[in-house]
Amino acid sequence: MRERPHHSVSRVRDAGLGVIATLGRQEWLDRPSYRLEHLLTFFFAAMGRHRDRVSNALHGTWLGHPLHPALTSVPTGAVTATVVMDAAGLLPGHSARWRAASRLALGVAIVGSVGAAATGVTDWQHSHQQPRRVGLVHGVLNAVSTVLYAASWCDRYRGRHRRGMATSGVAYGITLGSGYLGGALVFGSAIGVDRSGLRLGVGPWTAVLPAAALDGGPRRVEVNGVGVVLFRNRDRVLAVGHRCPHLGAPMDDGWIDRDRIVCPWHGSRFACESGEVLRGPSTAALPRYSARVRDGLVEVRGVAK
């Protein structure tokens, strides 16, 4: 009896999820991953006063979302074009032109891979546990494929086109497998996704607690089912979202440093007045709400976007 198509689809899906789960359980990956993180920390610290500027550029804080996904389209698209032109070069006529074009596209893929790797490892260093392990394998596979692409380009340059085509074909398969892991990190583990949670909509002022309750530090309250964290900054009360957009850190464990709200987990810094990102790894702004003190009570309401 013929197997139904949806059974085959389920098997493919289950196999992929099984691979992700297996990789996430490989605790032996933690040691090399933390060593790599320490190297990255030393690298950024060595930049001195330029550290924040460089890390923000690589994280994509200036873009409003992570830069890594945008850059991955460059090597993936370029190497796909390489494979297509390699196939076209096997047809009779104009094979020399196809070969030259495919070598150029492969060169673009190699350069793009460097940029994708730089942004990817910058984001990866702030991940934890299962996503960190899957991300490490994702990065290693991309590094292997990039080395193979470079070897393929050299073979093509020296006239060994068939060998170069075979090498890039193998590397392309590795790239597709690595891309699956990258998709699992984004859509399965929400890496790079805004994790700040529900937002407080525009509405009337709501009294939440006595102003004196803020003298001991930030406080988390709920307004219409939405978490809000209150800070006292000099003579003002600030109201922000209760989760950091980066990985959902509880902002009631955060603090204010020189008019900047600091995430307690990875040190993202947000402007007190607007919630704008001043320092990554967060790329999305921290939700910011209106707050005032009336008759000794702190009142909060949402703001129009």
PDB file of N, CA, C and O in Angstrom, residues 57-111:
ATOM      1  N   ALA A  57      27.410  47.981  15.726  1.00  0.00           N
ATOM      2  CA  ALA A  57      27.353  47.828  14.270  1.00  0.00           C
ATOM      3  C   ALA A  57      27.145  46.372  13.874  1.00  0.00           C
ATOM      4  O   ALA A  57      26.359  46.059  12.969  1.00  0.00           O
ATOM      5  N   LEU A  58      27.835  45.454  14.570  1.00  0.00           N
ATOM      6  CA  LEU A  58      27.718  44.034  14.239  1.00  0.00           C
ATOM      7  C   LEU A  58      26.393  43.443  14.711  1.00  0.00           C
ATOM      8  O   LEU A  58      25.826  42.575  14.042  1.00  0.00           O
ATOM      9  N   HIS A  59      25.904  43.896  15.857  1.00  0.00           N
ATOM     10  CA  HIS A  59      24.609  43.416  16.342  1.00  0.00           C
ATOM     11  C   HIS A  59      23.466  43.891  15.446  1.00  0.00           C
ATOM     12  O   HIS A  59      22.494  43.161  15.235  1.00  0.00           O
ATOM     13  N   GLY A  60      23.580  45.114  14.929  1.00  0.00           N
ATOM     14  CA  GLY A  60      22.515  45.682  14.117  1.00  0.00           C
ATOM     15  C   GLY A  60      21.600  46.610  14.878  1.00  0.00           C
ATOM     16  O   GLY A  60      20.457  46.828  14.470  1.00  0.00           O
ATOM     17  N   THR A  61      22.090  47.203  15.991  1.00  0.00           N
ATOM     18  CA  THR A  61      21.254  48.123  16.754  1.00  0.00           C
ATOM     19  C   THR A  61      20.839  49.326  15.907  1.00  0.00           C
ATOM     20  O   THR A  61      19.758  49.881  16.096  1.00  0.00           O
ATOM     21  N   TRP A  62      21.685  49.720  14.972  1.00  0.00           N
ATOM     22  CA  TRP A  62      21.376  50.841  14.084  1.00  0.00           C
ATOM     23  C   TRP A  62      20.289  50.477  13.072  1.00  0.00           C
ATOM     24  O   TRP A  62      19.643  51.356  12.480  1.00  0.00           O
ATOM     25  N   LEU A  63      20.064  49.169  12.879  1.00  0.00           N
ATOM     26  CA  LEU A  63      19.109  48.698  11.879  1.00  0.00           C
ATOM     27  C   LEU A  63      17.735  48.454  12.479  1.00  0.00           C
ATOM     28  O   LEU A  63      16.727  48.483  11.769  1.00  0.00           O
ATOM     29  N   GLY A  64      17.687  48.213  13.783  1.00  0.00           N
ATOM     30  CA  GLY A  64      16.408  47.929  14.427  1.00  0.00           C
ATOM     31  C   GLY A  64      16.122  46.446  14.563  1.00  0.00           C
ATOM     32  O   GLY A  64      15.150  46.060  15.209  1.00  0.00           O
ATOM     33  N   HIS A  65      16.933  45.603  13.973  1.00  0.00           N
ATOM     34  CA  HIS A  65      16.847  44.147  14.156  1.00  0.00           C
ATOM     35  C   HIS A  65      18.215  43.566  13.846  1.00  0.00           C
ATOM     36  O   HIS A  65      19.076  44.241  13.272  1.00  0.00           O
ATOM     37  N   PRO A  66      18.476  42.308  14.219  1.00  0.00           N
ATOM     38  CA  PRO A  66      19.814  41.753  14.018  1.00  0.00           C
ATOM     39  C   PRO A  66      20.296  41.856  12.576  1.00  0.00           C
ATOM     40  O   PRO A  66      19.539  41.625  11.629  1.00  0.00           O
ATOM     41  N   LEU A  67      21.568  42.191  12.415  1.00  0.00           N
ATOM     42  CA  LEU A  67      22.160  42.336  11.088  1.00  0.00           C
ATOM     43  C   LEU A  67      22.485  40.979  10.461  1.00  0.00           C
ATOM     44  O   LEU A  67      22.471  40.840   9.233  1.00  0.00           O
ATOM     45  N   HIS A  68      22.745  39.993  11.288  1.00  0.00           N
ATOM     46  CA  HIS A  68      23.185  38.688  10.781  1.00  0.00           C
ATOM     47  C   HIS A  68      22.236  38.066   9.751  1.00  0.00           C
ATOM     48  O   HIS A  68      22.693  37.631   8.691  1.00  0.00           O
ATOM     49  N   PRO A  69      20.912  38.007  10.012  1.00  0.00           N
ATOM     50  CA  PRO A  69      20.035  37.396   9.013  1.00  0.00           C
ATOM     51  C   PRO A  69      20.081  38.094   7.654  1.00  0.00           C
ATOM     52  O   PRO A  69      19.978  37.436   6.613  1.00  0.00           O
ATOM     53  N   ALA A  70      20.236  39.414   7.677  1.00  0.00           N
ATOM     54  CA  ALA A  70      20.300  40.141   6.405  1.00  0.00           C
ATOM     55  C   ALA A  70      21.561  39.792   5.625  1.00  0.00           C
ATOM     56  O   ALA A  70      21.526  39.624   4.401  1.00  0.00           O
ATOM     57  N   LEU A  71      22.684  39.654   6.340  1.00  0.00           N
ATOM     58  CA  LEU A  71      23.943  39.357   5.654  1.00  0.00           C
ATOM     59  C   LEU A  71      24.022  37.918   5.165  1.00  0.00           C
ATOM     60  O   LEU A  71      24.726  37.634   4.200  1.00  0.00           O
ATOM     61  N   THR A  72      23.313  36.995   5.827  1.00  0.00           N
ATOM     62  CA  THR A  72      23.382  35.598   5.387  1.00  0.00           C
ATOM     63  C   THR A  72      22.801  35.407   3.995  1.00  0.00           C
ATOM     64  O   THR A  72      23.144  34.442   3.307  1.00  0.00           O
ATOM     65  N   SER A  73      21.924  36.318   3.583  1.00  0.00           N
ATOM     66  CA  SER A  73      21.341  36.190   2.246  1.00  0.00           C
ATOM     67  C   SER A  73      22.378  36.419   1.151  1.00  0.00           C
ATOM     68  O   SER A  73      22.213  35.935   0.022  1.00  0.00           O
ATOM     69  N   VAL A  74      23.467  37.136   1.477  1.00  0.00           N
ATOM     70  CA  VAL A  74      24.494  37.403   0.462  1.00  0.00           C
ATOM     71  C   VAL A  74      25.238  36.126   0.078  1.00  0.00           C
ATOM     72  O   VAL A  74      25.239  35.746  -1.103  1.00  0.00           O
ATOM     73  N   PRO A  75      25.879  35.411   1.012  1.00  0.00           N
ATOM     74  CA  PRO A  75      26.568  34.191   0.610  1.00  0.00           C
ATOM     75  C   PRO A  75      25.619  33.106   0.113  1.00  0.00           C
ATOM     76  O   PRO A  75      25.941  32.380  -0.843  1.00  0.00           O
ATOM     77  N   THR A  76      24.454  32.982   0.735  1.00  0.00           N
ATOM     78  CA  THR A  76      23.509  31.943   0.312  1.00  0.00           C
ATOM     79  C   THR A  76      23.029  32.192  -1.111  1.00  0.00           C
ATOM     80  O   THR A  76      23.004  31.274  -1.950  1.00  0.00           O
ATOM     81  N   GLY A  77      22.667  33.446  -1.399  1.00  0.00           N
ATOM     82  CA  GLY A  77      22.219  33.771  -2.750  1.00  0.00           C
ATOM     83  C   GLY A  77      23.327  33.638  -3.781  1.00  0.00           C
ATOM     84  O   GLY A  77      23.118  33.122  -4.884  1.00  0.00           O
ATOM     85  N   ALA A  78      24.542  34.082  -3.410  1.00  0.00           N
ATOM     86  CA  ALA A  78      25.654  34.038  -4.355  1.00  0.00           C
ATOM     87  C   ALA A  78      26.063  32.602  -4.669  1.00  0.00           C
ATOM     88  O   ALA A  78      26.354  32.261  -5.820  1.00  0.00           O
ATOM     89  N   VAL A  79      26.085  31.741  -3.666  1.00  0.00           N
ATOM     90  CA  VAL A  79      26.501  30.363  -3.922  1.00  0.00           C
ATOM     91  C   VAL A  79      25.398  29.602  -4.656  1.00  0.00           C
ATOM     92  O   VAL A  79      25.690  28.676  -5.438  1.00  0.00           O
ATOM     93  N   THR A  80      24.147  29.972  -4.439  1.00  0.00           N
ATOM     94  CA  THR A  80      23.066  29.373  -5.230  1.00  0.00           C
ATOM     95  C   THR A  80      23.227  29.737  -6.696  1.00  0.00           C
ATOM     96  O   THR A  80      23.069  28.886  -7.588  1.00  0.00           O
ATOM     97  N   ALA A  81      23.558  31.000  -6.943  1.00  0.00           N
ATOM     98  CA  ALA A  81      23.823  31.419  -8.327  1.00  0.00           C
ATOM     99  C   ALA A  81      25.011  30.664  -8.905  1.00  0.00           C
ATOM    100  O   ALA A  81      25.019  30.292 -10.090  1.00  0.00           O
ATOM    101  N   THR A  82      26.020  30.406  -8.090  1.00  0.00           N
ATOM    102  CA  THR A  82      27.193  29.641  -8.541  1.00  0.00           C
ATOM    103  C   THR A  82      26.793  28.243  -8.991  1.00  0.00           C
ATOM    104  O   THR A  82      27.209  27.770 -10.058  1.00  0.00           O
ATOM    105  N   VAL A  83      25.980  27.574  -8.180  1.00  0.00           N
ATOM    106  CA  VAL A  83      25.550  26.214  -8.513  1.00  0.00           C
ATOM    107  C   VAL A  83      24.728  26.213  -9.794  1.00  0.00           C
ATOM    108  O   VAL A  83      24.893  25.341 -10.665  1.00  0.00           O
ATOM    109  N   VAL A  84      23.843  27.189  -9.943  1.00  0.00           N
ATOM    110  CA  VAL A  84      23.013  27.270 -11.154  1.00  0.00           C
ATOM    111  C   VAL A  84      23.886  27.512 -12.384  1.00  0.00           C
ATOM    112  O   VAL A  84      23.710  26.873 -13.433  1.00  0.00           O
ATOM    113  N   MET A  85      24.846  28.418 -12.289  1.00  0.00           N
ATOM    114  CA  MET A  85      25.713  28.704 -13.438  1.00  0.00           C
ATOM    115  C   MET A  85      26.666  27.553 -13.738  1.00  0.00           C
ATOM    116  O   MET A  85      27.040  27.327 -14.889  1.00  0.00           O
ATOM    117  N   ASP A  86      27.039  26.802 -12.692  1.00  0.00           N
ATOM    118  CA  ASP A  86      27.835  25.595 -12.937  1.00  0.00           C
ATOM    119  C   ASP A  86      27.050  24.607 -13.782  1.00  0.00           C
ATOM    120  O   ASP A  86      27.593  23.988 -14.711  1.00  0.00           O
ATOM    121  N   ALA A  87      25.765  24.453 -13.439  1.00  0.00           N
ATOM    122  CA  ALA A  87      24.919  23.545 -14.221  1.00  0.00           C
ATOM    123  C   ALA A  87      24.756  24.048 -15.641  1.00  0.00           C
ATOM    124  O   ALA A  87      24.811  23.265 -16.609  1.00  0.00           O
ATOM    125  N   ALA A  88      24.587  25.360 -15.808  1.00  0.00           N
ATOM    126  CA  ALA A  88      24.447  25.926 -17.150  1.00  0.00           C
ATOM    127  C   ALA A  88      25.737  25.774 -17.943  1.00  0.00           C
ATOM    128  O   ALA A  88      25.721  25.596 -19.170  1.00  0.00           O
ATOM    129  N   GLY A  89      26.877  25.815 -17.250  1.00  0.00           N
ATOM    130  CA  GLY A  89      28.163  25.678 -17.931  1.00  0.00           C
ATOM    131  C   GLY A  89      28.405  24.293 -18.495  1.00  0.00           C
ATOM    132  O   GLY A  89      29.301  24.105 -19.325  1.00  0.00           O
ATOM    133  N   LEU A  90      27.630  23.306 -18.032  1.00  0.00           N
ATOM    134  CA  LEU A  90      27.776  21.953 -18.561  1.00  0.00           C
ATOM    135  C   LEU A  90      27.066  21.776 -19.902  1.00  0.00           C
ATOM    136  O   LEU A  90      27.302  20.792 -20.605  1.00  0.00           O
ATOM    137  N   LEU A  91      26.204  22.730 -20.224  1.00  0.00           N
ATOM    138  CA  LEU A  91      25.498  22.665 -21.504  1.00  0.00           C
ATOM    139  C   LEU A  91      26.412  23.135 -22.633  1.00  0.00           C
ATOM    140  O   LEU A  91      27.345  23.922 -22.404  1.00  0.00           O
ATOM    141  N   PRO A  92      26.168  22.690 -23.836  1.00  0.00           N
ATOM    142  CA  PRO A  92      27.021  23.101 -24.964  1.00  0.00           C
ATOM    143  C   PRO A  92      26.942  24.611 -25.227  1.00  0.00           C
ATOM    144  O   PRO A  92      25.860  25.197 -25.181  1.00  0.00           O
ATOM    145  N   GLY A  93      28.086  25.218 -25.505  1.00  0.00           N
ATOM    146  CA  GLY A  93      28.158  26.633 -25.858  1.00  0.00           C
ATOM    147  C   GLY A  93      28.296  27.556 -24.669  1.00  0.00           C
ATOM    148  O   GLY A  93      27.645  27.380 -23.635  1.00  0.00           O
ATOM    149  N   HIS A  94      29.175  28.541 -24.789  1.00  0.00           N
ATOM    150  CA  HIS A  94      29.385  29.607 -23.788  1.00  0.00           C
ATOM    151  C   HIS A  94      29.819  29.078 -22.427  1.00  0.00           C
ATOM    152  O   HIS A  94      29.598  29.724 -21.401  1.00  0.00           O
ATOM    153  N   SER A  95      30.427  27.899 -22.382  1.00  0.00           N
ATOM    154  CA  SER A  95      30.842  27.342 -21.096  1.00  0.00           C
ATOM    155  C   SER A  95      31.898  28.205 -20.410  1.00  0.00           C
ATOM    156  O   SER A  95      31.911  28.329 -19.186  1.00  0.00           O
ATOM    157  N   ALA A  96      32.775  28.833 -21.192  1.00  0.00           N
ATOM    158  CA  ALA A  96      33.826  29.672 -20.599  1.00  0.00           C
ATOM    159  C   ALA A  96      33.220  30.872 -19.870  1.00  0.00           C
ATOM    160  O   ALA A  96      33.674  31.255 -18.785  1.00  0.00           O
ATOM    161  N   ARG A  97      32.174  31.455 -20.462  1.00  0.00           N
ATOM    162  CA  ARG A  97      31.532  32.606 -19.825  1.00  0.00           C
ATOM    163  C   ARG A  97      30.823  32.191 -18.532  1.00  0.00           C
ATOM    164  O   ARG A  97      30.876  32.908 -17.528  1.00  0.00           O
ATOM    165  N   TRP A  98      30.158  31.052 -18.564  1.00  0.00           N
ATOM    166  CA  TRP A  98      29.488  30.567 -17.366  1.00  0.00           C
ATOM    167  C   TRP A  98      30.496  30.292 -16.259  1.00  0.00           C
ATOM    168  O   TRP A  98      30.233  30.555 -15.081  1.00  0.00           O
ATOM    169  N   ARG A  99      31.642  29.741 -16.625  1.00  0.00           N
ATOM    170  CA  ARG A  99      32.665  29.438 -15.636  1.00  0.00           C
ATOM    171  C   ARG A  99      33.199  30.704 -14.986  1.00  0.00           C
ATOM    172  O   ARG A  99      33.404  30.772 -13.771  1.00  0.00           O
ATOM    173  N   ALA A 100      33.436  31.718 -15.797  1.00  0.00           N
ATOM    174  CA  ALA A 100      33.938  32.984 -15.253  1.00  0.00           C
ATOM    175  C   ALA A 100      32.903  33.631 -14.335  1.00  0.00           C
ATOM    176  O   ALA A 100      33.235  34.151 -13.258  1.00  0.00           O
ATOM    177  N   ALA A 101      31.637  33.575 -14.761  1.00  0.00           N
ATOM    178  CA  ALA A 101      30.573  34.175 -13.952  1.00  0.00           C
ATOM    179  C   ALA A 101      30.395  33.424 -12.639  1.00  0.00           C
ATOM    180  O   ALA A 101      30.193  34.032 -11.575  1.00  0.00           O
ATOM    181  N   SER A 102      30.467  32.080 -12.697  1.00  0.00           N
ATOM    182  CA  SER A 102      30.292  31.300 -11.465  1.00  0.00           C
ATOM    183  C   SER A 102      31.448  31.535 -10.497  1.00  0.00           C
ATOM    184  O   SER A 102      31.249  31.561  -9.280  1.00  0.00           O
ATOM    185  N   ARG A 103      32.660  31.725 -11.022  1.00  0.00           N
ATOM    186  CA  ARG A 103      33.792  32.011 -10.144  1.00  0.00           C
ATOM    187  C   ARG A 103      33.621  33.371  -9.467  1.00  0.00           C
ATOM    188  O   ARG A 103      33.933  33.535  -8.284  1.00  0.00           O
ATOM    189  N   LEU A 104      33.100  34.353 -10.206  1.00  0.00           N
ATOM    190  CA  LEU A 104      32.851  35.665  -9.628  1.00  0.00           C
ATOM    191  C   LEU A 104      31.795  35.572  -8.528  1.00  0.00           C
ATOM    192  O   LEU A 104      31.960  36.146  -7.438  1.00  0.00           O
ATOM    193  N   ALA A 105      30.705  34.855  -8.806  1.00  0.00           N
ATOM    194  CA  ALA A 105      29.650  34.709  -7.802  1.00  0.00           C
ATOM    195  C   ALA A 105      30.171  33.985  -6.566  1.00  0.00           C
ATOM    196  O   ALA A 105      29.813  34.334  -5.428  1.00  0.00           O
ATOM    197  N   LEU A 106      31.027  33.001  -6.777  1.00  0.00           N
ATOM    198  CA  LEU A 106      31.594  32.275  -5.640  1.00  0.00           C
ATOM    199  C   LEU A 106      32.477  33.191  -4.796  1.00  0.00           C
ATOM    200  O   LEU A 106      32.499  33.094  -3.563  1.00  0.00           O
ATOM    201  N   GLY A 107      33.210  34.091  -5.445  1.00  0.00           N
ATOM    202  CA  GLY A 107      34.015  35.064  -4.709  1.00  0.00           C
ATOM    203  C   GLY A 107      33.152  35.971  -3.853  1.00  0.00           C
ATOM    204  O   GLY A 107      33.506  36.278  -2.700  1.00  0.00           O
ATOM    205  N   VAL A 108      31.994  36.394  -4.395  1.00  0.00           N
ATOM    206  CA  VAL A 108      31.058  37.209  -3.616  1.00  0.00           C
ATOM    207  C   VAL A 108      30.560  36.425  -2.403  1.00  0.00           C
ATOM    208  O   VAL A 108      30.427  36.965  -1.297  1.00  0.00           O
ATOM    209  N   ALA A 109      30.287  35.134  -2.611  1.00  0.00           N
ATOM    210  CA  ALA A 109      29.811  34.288  -1.507  1.00  0.00           C
ATOM    211  C   ALA A 109      30.850  34.195  -0.397  1.00  0.00           C
ATOM    212  O   ALA A 109      30.512  34.231   0.789  1.00  0.00           O
ATOM    213  N   ILE A 110      32.116  34.070  -0.761  1.00  0.00           N
ATOM    214  CA  ILE A 110      33.177  33.953   0.241  1.00  0.00           C
ATOM    215  C   ILE A 110      33.301  35.237   1.051  1.00  0.00           C
ATOM    216  O   ILE A 110      33.389  35.204   2.288  1.00  0.00           O
ATOM    217  N   VAL A 111      33.284  36.373   0.369  1.00  0.00           N
ATOM    218  CA  VAL A 111      33.365  37.652   1.072  1.00  0.00           C
ATOM    219  C   VAL A 111      32.140  37.844   1.971  1.00  0.00           C
ATOM    220  O   VAL A 111      32.250  38.276   3.127  1.00  0.00           O
TER     221      VAL A 111
END
